[in-house]
PDB file of C-alpha atoms and ligand atoms in Angstrom:
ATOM      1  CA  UNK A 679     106.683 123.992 150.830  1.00 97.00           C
ATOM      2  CA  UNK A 680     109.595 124.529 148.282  1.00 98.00           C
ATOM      3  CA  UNK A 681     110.798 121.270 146.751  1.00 98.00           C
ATOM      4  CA  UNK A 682     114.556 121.545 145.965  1.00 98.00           C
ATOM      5  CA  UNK A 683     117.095 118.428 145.334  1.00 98.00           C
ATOM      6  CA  UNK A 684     120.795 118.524 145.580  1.00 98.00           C
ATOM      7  CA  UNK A 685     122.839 119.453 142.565  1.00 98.00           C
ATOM      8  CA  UNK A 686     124.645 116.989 140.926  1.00 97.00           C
ATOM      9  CA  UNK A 687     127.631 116.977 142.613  1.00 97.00           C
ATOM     10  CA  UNK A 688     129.863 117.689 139.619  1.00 98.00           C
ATOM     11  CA  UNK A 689     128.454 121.057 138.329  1.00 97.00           C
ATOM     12  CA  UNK A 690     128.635 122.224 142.060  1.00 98.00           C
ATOM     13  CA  UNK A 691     132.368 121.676 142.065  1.00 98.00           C
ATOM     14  CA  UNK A 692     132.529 123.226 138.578  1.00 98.00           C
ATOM     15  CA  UNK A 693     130.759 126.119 140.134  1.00 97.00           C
ATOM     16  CA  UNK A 694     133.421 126.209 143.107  1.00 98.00           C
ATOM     17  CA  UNK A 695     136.483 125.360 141.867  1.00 97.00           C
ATOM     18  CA  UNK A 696     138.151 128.357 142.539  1.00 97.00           C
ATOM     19  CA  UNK A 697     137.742 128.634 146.038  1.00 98.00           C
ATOM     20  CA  UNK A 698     138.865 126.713 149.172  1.00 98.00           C
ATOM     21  CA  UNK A 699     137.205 127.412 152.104  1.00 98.00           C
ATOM     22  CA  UNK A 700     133.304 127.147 152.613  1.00 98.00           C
ATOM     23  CA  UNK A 701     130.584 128.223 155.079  1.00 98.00           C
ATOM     24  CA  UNK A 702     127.965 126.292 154.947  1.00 98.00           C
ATOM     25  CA  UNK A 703     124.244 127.149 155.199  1.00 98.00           C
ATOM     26  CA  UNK A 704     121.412 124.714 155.230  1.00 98.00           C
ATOM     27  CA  UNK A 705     117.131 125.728 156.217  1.00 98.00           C
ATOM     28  CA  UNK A 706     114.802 123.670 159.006  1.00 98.00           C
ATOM     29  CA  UNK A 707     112.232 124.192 157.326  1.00 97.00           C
ATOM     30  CA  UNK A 708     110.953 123.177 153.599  1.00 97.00           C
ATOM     31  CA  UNK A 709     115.058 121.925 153.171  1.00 98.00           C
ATOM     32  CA  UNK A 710     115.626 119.837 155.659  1.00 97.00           C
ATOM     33  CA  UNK A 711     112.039 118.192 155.228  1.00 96.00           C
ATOM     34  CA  UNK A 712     113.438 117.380 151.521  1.00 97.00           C
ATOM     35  CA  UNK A 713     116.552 115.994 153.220  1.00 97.00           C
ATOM     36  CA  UNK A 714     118.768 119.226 151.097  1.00 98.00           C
ATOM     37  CA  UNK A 715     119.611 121.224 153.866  1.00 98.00           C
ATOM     38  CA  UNK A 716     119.259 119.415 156.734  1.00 98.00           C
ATOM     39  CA  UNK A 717     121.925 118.607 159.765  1.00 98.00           C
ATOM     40  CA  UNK A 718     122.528 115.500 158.600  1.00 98.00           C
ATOM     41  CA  UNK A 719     122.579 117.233 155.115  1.00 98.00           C
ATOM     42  CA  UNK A 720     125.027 119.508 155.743  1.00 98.00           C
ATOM     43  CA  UNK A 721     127.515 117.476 158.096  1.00 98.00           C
ATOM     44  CA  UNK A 722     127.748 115.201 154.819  1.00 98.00           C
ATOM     45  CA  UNK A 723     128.551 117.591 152.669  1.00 98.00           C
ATOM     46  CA  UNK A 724     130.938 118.862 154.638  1.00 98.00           C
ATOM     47  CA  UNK A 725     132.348 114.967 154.692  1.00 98.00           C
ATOM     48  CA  UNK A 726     132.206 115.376 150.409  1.00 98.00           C
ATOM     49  CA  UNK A 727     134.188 118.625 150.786  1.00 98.00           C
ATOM     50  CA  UNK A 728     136.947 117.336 152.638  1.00 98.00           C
ATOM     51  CA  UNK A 729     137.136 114.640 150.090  1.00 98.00           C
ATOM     52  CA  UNK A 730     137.750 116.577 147.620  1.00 98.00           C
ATOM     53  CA  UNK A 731     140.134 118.634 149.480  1.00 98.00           C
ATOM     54  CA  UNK A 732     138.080 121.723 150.391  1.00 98.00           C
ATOM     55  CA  UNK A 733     137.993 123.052 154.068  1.00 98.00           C
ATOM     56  CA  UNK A 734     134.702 123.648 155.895  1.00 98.00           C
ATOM     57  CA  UNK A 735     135.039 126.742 158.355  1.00 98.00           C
ATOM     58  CA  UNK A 736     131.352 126.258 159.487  1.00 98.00           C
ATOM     59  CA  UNK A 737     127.930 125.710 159.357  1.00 98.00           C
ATOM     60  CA  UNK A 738     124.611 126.926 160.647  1.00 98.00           C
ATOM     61  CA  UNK A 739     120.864 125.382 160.025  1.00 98.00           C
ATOM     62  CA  UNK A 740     119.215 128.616 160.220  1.00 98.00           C
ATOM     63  CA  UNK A 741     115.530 128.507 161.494  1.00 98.00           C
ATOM     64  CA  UNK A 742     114.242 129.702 158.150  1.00 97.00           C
ATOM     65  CA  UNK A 743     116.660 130.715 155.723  1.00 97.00           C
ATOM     66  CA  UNK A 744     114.349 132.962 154.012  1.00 97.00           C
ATOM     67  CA  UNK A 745     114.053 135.138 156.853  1.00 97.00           C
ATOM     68  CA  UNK A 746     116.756 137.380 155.567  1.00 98.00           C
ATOM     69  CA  UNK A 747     116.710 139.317 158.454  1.00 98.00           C
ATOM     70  CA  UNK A 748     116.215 136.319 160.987  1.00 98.00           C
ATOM     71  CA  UNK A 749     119.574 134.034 159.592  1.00 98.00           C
ATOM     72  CA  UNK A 750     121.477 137.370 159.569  1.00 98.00           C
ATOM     73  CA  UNK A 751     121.001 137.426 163.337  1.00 98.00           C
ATOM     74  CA  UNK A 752     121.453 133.696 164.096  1.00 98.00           C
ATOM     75  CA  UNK A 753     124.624 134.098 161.849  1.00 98.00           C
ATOM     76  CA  UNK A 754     126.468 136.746 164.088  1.00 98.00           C
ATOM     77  CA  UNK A 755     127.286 133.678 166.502  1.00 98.00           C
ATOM     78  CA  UNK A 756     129.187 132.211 163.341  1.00 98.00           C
ATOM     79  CA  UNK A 757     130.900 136.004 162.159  1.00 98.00           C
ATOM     80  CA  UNK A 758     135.042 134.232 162.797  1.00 98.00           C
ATOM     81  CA  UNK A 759     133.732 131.326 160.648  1.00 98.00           C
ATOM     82  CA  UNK A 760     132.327 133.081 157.818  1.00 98.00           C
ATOM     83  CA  UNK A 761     134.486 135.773 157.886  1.00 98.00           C
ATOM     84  CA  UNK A 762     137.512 132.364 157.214  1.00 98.00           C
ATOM     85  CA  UNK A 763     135.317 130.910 154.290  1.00 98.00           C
ATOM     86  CA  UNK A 764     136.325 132.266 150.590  1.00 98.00           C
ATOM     87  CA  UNK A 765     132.406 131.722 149.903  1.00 98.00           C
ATOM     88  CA  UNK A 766     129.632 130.766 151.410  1.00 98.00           C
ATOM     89  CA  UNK A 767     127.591 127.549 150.353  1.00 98.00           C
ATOM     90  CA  UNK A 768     123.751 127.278 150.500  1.00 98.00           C
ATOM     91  CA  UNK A 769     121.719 124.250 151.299  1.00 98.00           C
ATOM     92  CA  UNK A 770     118.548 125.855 150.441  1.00 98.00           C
ATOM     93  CA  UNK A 771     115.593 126.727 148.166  1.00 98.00           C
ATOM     94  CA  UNK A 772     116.917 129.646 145.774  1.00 98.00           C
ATOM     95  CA  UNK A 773     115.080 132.178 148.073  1.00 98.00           C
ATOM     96  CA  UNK A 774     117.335 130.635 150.909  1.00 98.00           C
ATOM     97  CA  UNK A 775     120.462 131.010 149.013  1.00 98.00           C
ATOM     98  CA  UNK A 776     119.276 134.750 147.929  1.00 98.00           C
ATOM     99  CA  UNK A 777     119.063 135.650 151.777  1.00 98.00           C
ATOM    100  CA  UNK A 778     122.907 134.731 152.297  1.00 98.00           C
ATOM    101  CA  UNK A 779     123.414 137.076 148.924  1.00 98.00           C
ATOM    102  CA  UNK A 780     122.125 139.698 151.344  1.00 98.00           C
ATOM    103  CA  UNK A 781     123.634 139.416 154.410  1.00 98.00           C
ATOM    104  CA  UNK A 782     127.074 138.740 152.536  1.00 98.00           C
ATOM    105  CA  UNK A 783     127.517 141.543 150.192  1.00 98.00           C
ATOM    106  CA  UNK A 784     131.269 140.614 149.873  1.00 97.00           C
ATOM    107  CA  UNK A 785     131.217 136.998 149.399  1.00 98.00           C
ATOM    108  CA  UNK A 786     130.515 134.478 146.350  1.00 98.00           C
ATOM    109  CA  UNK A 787     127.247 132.910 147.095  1.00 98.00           C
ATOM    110  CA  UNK A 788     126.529 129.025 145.699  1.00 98.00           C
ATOM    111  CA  UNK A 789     123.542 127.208 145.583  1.00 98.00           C
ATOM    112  CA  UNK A 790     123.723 123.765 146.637  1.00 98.00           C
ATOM    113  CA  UNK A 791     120.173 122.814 145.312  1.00 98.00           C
ATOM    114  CA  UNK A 792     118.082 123.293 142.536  1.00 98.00           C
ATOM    115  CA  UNK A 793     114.623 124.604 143.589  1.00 98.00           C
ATOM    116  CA  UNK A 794     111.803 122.306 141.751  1.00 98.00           C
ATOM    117  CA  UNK A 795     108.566 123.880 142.559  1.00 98.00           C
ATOM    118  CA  UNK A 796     105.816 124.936 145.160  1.00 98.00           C
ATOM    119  CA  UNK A 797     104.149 121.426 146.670  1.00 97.00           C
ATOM    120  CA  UNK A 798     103.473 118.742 149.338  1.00 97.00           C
ATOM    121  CA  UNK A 799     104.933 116.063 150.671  1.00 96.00           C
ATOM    122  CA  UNK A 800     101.985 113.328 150.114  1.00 95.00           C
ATOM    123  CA  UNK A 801     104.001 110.285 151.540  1.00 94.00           C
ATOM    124  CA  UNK A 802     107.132 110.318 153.085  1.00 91.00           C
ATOM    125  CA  UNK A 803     110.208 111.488 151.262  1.00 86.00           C
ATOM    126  CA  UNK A 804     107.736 111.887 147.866  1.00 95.00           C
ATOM    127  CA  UNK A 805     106.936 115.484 147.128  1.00 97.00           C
ATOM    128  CA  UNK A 806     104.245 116.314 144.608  1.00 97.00           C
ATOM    129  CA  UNK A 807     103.650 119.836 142.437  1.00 97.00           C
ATOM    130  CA  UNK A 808     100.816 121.740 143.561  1.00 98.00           C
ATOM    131  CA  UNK A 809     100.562 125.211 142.950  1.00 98.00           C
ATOM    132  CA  UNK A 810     101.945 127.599 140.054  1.00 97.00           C
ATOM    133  CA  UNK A 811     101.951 130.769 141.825  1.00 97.00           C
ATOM    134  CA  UNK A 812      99.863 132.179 139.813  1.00 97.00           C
ATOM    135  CA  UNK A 813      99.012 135.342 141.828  1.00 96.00           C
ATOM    136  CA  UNK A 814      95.134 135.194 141.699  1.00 96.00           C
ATOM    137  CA  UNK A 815      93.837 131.719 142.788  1.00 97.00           C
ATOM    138  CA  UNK A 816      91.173 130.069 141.196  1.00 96.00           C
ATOM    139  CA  UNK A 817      90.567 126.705 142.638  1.00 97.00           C
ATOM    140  CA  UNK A 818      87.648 127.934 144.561  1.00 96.00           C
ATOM    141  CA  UNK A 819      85.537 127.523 141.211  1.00 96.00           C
ATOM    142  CA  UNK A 820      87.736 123.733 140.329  1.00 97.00           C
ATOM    143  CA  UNK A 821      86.998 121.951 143.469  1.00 97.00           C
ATOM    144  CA  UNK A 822      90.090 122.793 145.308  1.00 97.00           C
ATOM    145  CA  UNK A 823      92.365 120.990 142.437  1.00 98.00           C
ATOM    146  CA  UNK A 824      94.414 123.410 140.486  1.00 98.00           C
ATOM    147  CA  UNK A 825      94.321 122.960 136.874  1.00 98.00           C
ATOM    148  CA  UNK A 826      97.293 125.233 136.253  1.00 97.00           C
ATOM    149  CA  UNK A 827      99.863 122.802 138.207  1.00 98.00           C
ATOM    150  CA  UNK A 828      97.919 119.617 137.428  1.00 97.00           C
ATOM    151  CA  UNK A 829      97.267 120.074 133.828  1.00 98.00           C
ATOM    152  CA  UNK A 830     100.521 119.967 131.558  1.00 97.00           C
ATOM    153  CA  UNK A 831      98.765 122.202 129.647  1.00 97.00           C
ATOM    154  CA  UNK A 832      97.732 124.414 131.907  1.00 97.00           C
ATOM    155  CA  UNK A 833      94.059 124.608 131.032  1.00 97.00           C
ATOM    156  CA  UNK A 834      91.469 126.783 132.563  1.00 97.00           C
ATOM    157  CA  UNK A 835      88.563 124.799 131.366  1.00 97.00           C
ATOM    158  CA  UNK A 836      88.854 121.353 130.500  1.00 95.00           C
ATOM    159  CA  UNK A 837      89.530 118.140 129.678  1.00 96.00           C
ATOM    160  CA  UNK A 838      91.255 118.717 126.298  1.00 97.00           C
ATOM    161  CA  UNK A 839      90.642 116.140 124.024  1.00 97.00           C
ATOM    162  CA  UNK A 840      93.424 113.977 124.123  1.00 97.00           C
ATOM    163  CA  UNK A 841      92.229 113.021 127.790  1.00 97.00           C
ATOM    164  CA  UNK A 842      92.301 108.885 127.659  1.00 97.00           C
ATOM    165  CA  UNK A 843      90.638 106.736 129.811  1.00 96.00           C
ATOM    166  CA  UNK A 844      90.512 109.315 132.340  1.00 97.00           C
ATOM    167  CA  UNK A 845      94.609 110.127 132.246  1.00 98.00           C
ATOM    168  CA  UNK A 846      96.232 112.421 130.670  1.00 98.00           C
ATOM    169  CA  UNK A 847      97.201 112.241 127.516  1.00 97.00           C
ATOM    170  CA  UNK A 848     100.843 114.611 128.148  1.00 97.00           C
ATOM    171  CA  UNK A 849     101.641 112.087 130.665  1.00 93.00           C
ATOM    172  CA  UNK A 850      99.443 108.837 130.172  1.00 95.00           C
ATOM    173  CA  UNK A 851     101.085 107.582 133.826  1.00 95.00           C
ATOM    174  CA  UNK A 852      98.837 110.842 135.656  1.00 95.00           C
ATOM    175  CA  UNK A 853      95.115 111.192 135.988  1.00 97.00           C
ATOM    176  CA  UNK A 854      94.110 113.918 133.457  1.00 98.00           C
ATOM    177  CA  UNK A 855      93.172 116.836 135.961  1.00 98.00           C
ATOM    178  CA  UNK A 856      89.742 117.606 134.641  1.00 98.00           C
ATOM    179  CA  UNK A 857      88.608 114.081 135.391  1.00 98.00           C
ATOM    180  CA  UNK A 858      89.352 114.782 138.963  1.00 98.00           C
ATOM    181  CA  UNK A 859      88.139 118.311 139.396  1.00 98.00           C
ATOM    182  CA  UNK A 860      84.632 116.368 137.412  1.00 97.00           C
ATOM    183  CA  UNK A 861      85.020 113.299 139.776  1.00 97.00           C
ATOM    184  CA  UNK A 862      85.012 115.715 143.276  1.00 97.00           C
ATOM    185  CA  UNK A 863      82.805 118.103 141.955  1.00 97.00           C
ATOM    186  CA  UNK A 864      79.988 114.940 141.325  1.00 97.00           C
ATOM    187  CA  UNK A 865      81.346 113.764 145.220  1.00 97.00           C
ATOM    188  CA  UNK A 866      80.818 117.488 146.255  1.00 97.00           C
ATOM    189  CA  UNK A 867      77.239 117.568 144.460  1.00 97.00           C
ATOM    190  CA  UNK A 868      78.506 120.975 142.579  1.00 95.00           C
ATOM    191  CA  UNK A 869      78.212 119.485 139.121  1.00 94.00           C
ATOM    192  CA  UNK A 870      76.672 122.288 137.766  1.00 94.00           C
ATOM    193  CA  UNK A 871      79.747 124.311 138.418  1.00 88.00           C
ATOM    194  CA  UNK A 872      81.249 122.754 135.785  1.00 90.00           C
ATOM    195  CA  UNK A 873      79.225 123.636 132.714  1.00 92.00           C
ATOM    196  CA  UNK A 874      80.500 127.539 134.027  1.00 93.00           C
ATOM    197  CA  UNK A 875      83.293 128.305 131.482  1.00 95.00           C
ATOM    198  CA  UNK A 876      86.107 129.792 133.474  1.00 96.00           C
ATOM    199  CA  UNK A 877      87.413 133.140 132.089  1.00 95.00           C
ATOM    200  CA  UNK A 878      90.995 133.874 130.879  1.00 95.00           C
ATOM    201  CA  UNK A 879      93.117 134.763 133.838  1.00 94.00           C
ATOM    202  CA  UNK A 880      94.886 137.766 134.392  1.00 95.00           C
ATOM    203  CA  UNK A 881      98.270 136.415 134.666  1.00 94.00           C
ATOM    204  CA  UNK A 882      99.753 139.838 135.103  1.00 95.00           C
ATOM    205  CA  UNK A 883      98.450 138.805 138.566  1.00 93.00           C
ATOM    206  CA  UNK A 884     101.569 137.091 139.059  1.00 92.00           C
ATOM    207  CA  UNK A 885     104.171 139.207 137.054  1.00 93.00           C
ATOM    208  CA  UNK A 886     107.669 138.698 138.653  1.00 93.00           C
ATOM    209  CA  UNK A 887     109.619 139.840 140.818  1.00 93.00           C
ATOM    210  CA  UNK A 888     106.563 139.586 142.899  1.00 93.00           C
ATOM    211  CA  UNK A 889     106.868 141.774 146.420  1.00 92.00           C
ATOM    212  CA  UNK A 890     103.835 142.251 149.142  1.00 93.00           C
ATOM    213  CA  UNK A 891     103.471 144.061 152.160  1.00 92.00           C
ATOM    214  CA  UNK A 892     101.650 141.820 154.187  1.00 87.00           C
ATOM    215  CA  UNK A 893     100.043 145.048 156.485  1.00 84.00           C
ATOM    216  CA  UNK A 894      99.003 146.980 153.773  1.00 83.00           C
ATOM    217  CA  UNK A 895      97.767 144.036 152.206  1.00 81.00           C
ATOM    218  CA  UNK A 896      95.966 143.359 155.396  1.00 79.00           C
ATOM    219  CA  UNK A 897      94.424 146.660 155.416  1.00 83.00           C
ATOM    220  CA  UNK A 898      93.194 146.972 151.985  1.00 84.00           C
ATOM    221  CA  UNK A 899      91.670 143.381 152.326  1.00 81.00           C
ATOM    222  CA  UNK A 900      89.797 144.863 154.635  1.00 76.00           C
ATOM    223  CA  UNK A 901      88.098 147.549 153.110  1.00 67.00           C
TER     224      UNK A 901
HETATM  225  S1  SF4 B  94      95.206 128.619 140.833  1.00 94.74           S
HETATM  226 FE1  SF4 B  94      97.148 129.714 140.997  1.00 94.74          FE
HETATM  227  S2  SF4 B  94      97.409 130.190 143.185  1.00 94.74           S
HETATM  228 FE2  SF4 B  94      95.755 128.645 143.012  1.00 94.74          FE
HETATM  229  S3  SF4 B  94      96.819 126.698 143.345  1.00 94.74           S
HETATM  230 FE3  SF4 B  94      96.776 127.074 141.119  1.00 94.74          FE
HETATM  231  S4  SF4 B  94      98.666 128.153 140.611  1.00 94.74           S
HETATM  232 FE4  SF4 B  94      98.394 128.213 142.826  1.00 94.74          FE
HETATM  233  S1  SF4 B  95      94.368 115.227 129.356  1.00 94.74           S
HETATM  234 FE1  SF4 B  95      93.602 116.498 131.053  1.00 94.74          FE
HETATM  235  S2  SF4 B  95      95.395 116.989 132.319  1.00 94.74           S
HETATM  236 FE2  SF4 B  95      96.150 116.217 130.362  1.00 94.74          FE
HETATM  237  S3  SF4 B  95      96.499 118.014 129.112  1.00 94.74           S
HETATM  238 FE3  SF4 B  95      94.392 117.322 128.628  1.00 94.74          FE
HETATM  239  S4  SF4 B  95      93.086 118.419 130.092  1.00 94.74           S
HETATM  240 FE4  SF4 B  95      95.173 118.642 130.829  1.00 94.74          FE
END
């Protein structure tokens, strides 16, 4: 899931101060498990925008508001409403708030979150980094730990040798990732694995903006 957290409340009125009235757009899914763009979310910032004098014309929790195509539907219900707002106000990940830059070609867009990165939520309410994105995975050959997200540094083959007492020695308060990948590859009996050097990755793999057709994809998967 995306990880976002609200903006500091502050720069998002910096960012609005020129317009009155807001529609508001939140997510059900990765958003509203992060509590950023949630019912609950979005009926209290609508409660802060009062406050500060603002008028609220709407709101809609879209099923998932990066289905561009799927929130432009659900929206139509909502057209009087968003057609009163002088912008539109996204509760979101920054894909989220990019679908409402489509549908409203006419309207100032604002993100009401800043997107953190790609993870889980391990406990409740605590959300931890897991993946980079790198565009060609390699944790097949790590034992399902990805050094790329885990490792500060990044490193394909590892530890470096500032590792300490099995942490890390970028952030002393983390298990250095290497230990772990060494610890569950001894658990997993796949030791040998290890003394493999992993080759440079292609990181053109995951050259941005990224775009996939999932049924051509499908098809050439398949041979
Ligand atoms: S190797 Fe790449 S795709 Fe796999 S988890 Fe790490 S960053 Fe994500
Ligand atoms: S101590 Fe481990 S996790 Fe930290 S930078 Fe070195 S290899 Fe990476």
């Amino acid at each position: 899931m995306i990880i976002t957290k609200q903006k500091d409340r502050d720069k998002l009125m910096e960012c609005i101060k020129k317009h009155d009235k807001f529609f508001l757009i939140g997510c059900s899914e990765c958003a509203t498990l992060c509590g950023t763009g949630s019912p609950e979310a979005l009926d209290e910032m609508e409660e802060f925008l009062k406050g500060q004098g603002k008028t609220v014309t709407g709101k809609l929790v879209p099923k998932t508001g990066c289905q561009t195509l799927g929130t432009k539907i659900e929206l139509k219900k909502d057209k009087e409403a968003c057609d009163a707002a002088d912008a539109i106000i996204v509760m979101s990940c920054g894909a989220g708030t990019q679908s409402a830059t489509e549908i409203f070609p006419d309207k100032p867009v604002y993100p009401a979150n800043d997107s953190l990165f790609l993870g889980n939520m391990t406990r409740f309410q605590m959300f931890d980094e897991r993946c980079s994105l790198c565009g060609e995975c390699v944790i097949g050959m790590t034992a399902g730990i990805c050094p790329i997200t885990n490792c500060p540094k990044g490193l394909l083959n590892g530890p470096c040798g500032g590792m300490s007492d099995g942490n890390c020695e970028v952030s002393p308060d983390i298990p250095c990732a290497w230990v772990r990948i060494y610890e569950r590859q001894k658990r997993l009996d796949n030791i040998e694995e290890m003394k493999e050097t992993i080759e440079a990755k292609d990181w053109s793999k995951g050259q941005k903006p990224g775009r996939l057709y999932a049924k051509k994809q499908k098809e050439e998967t398949k041979g």
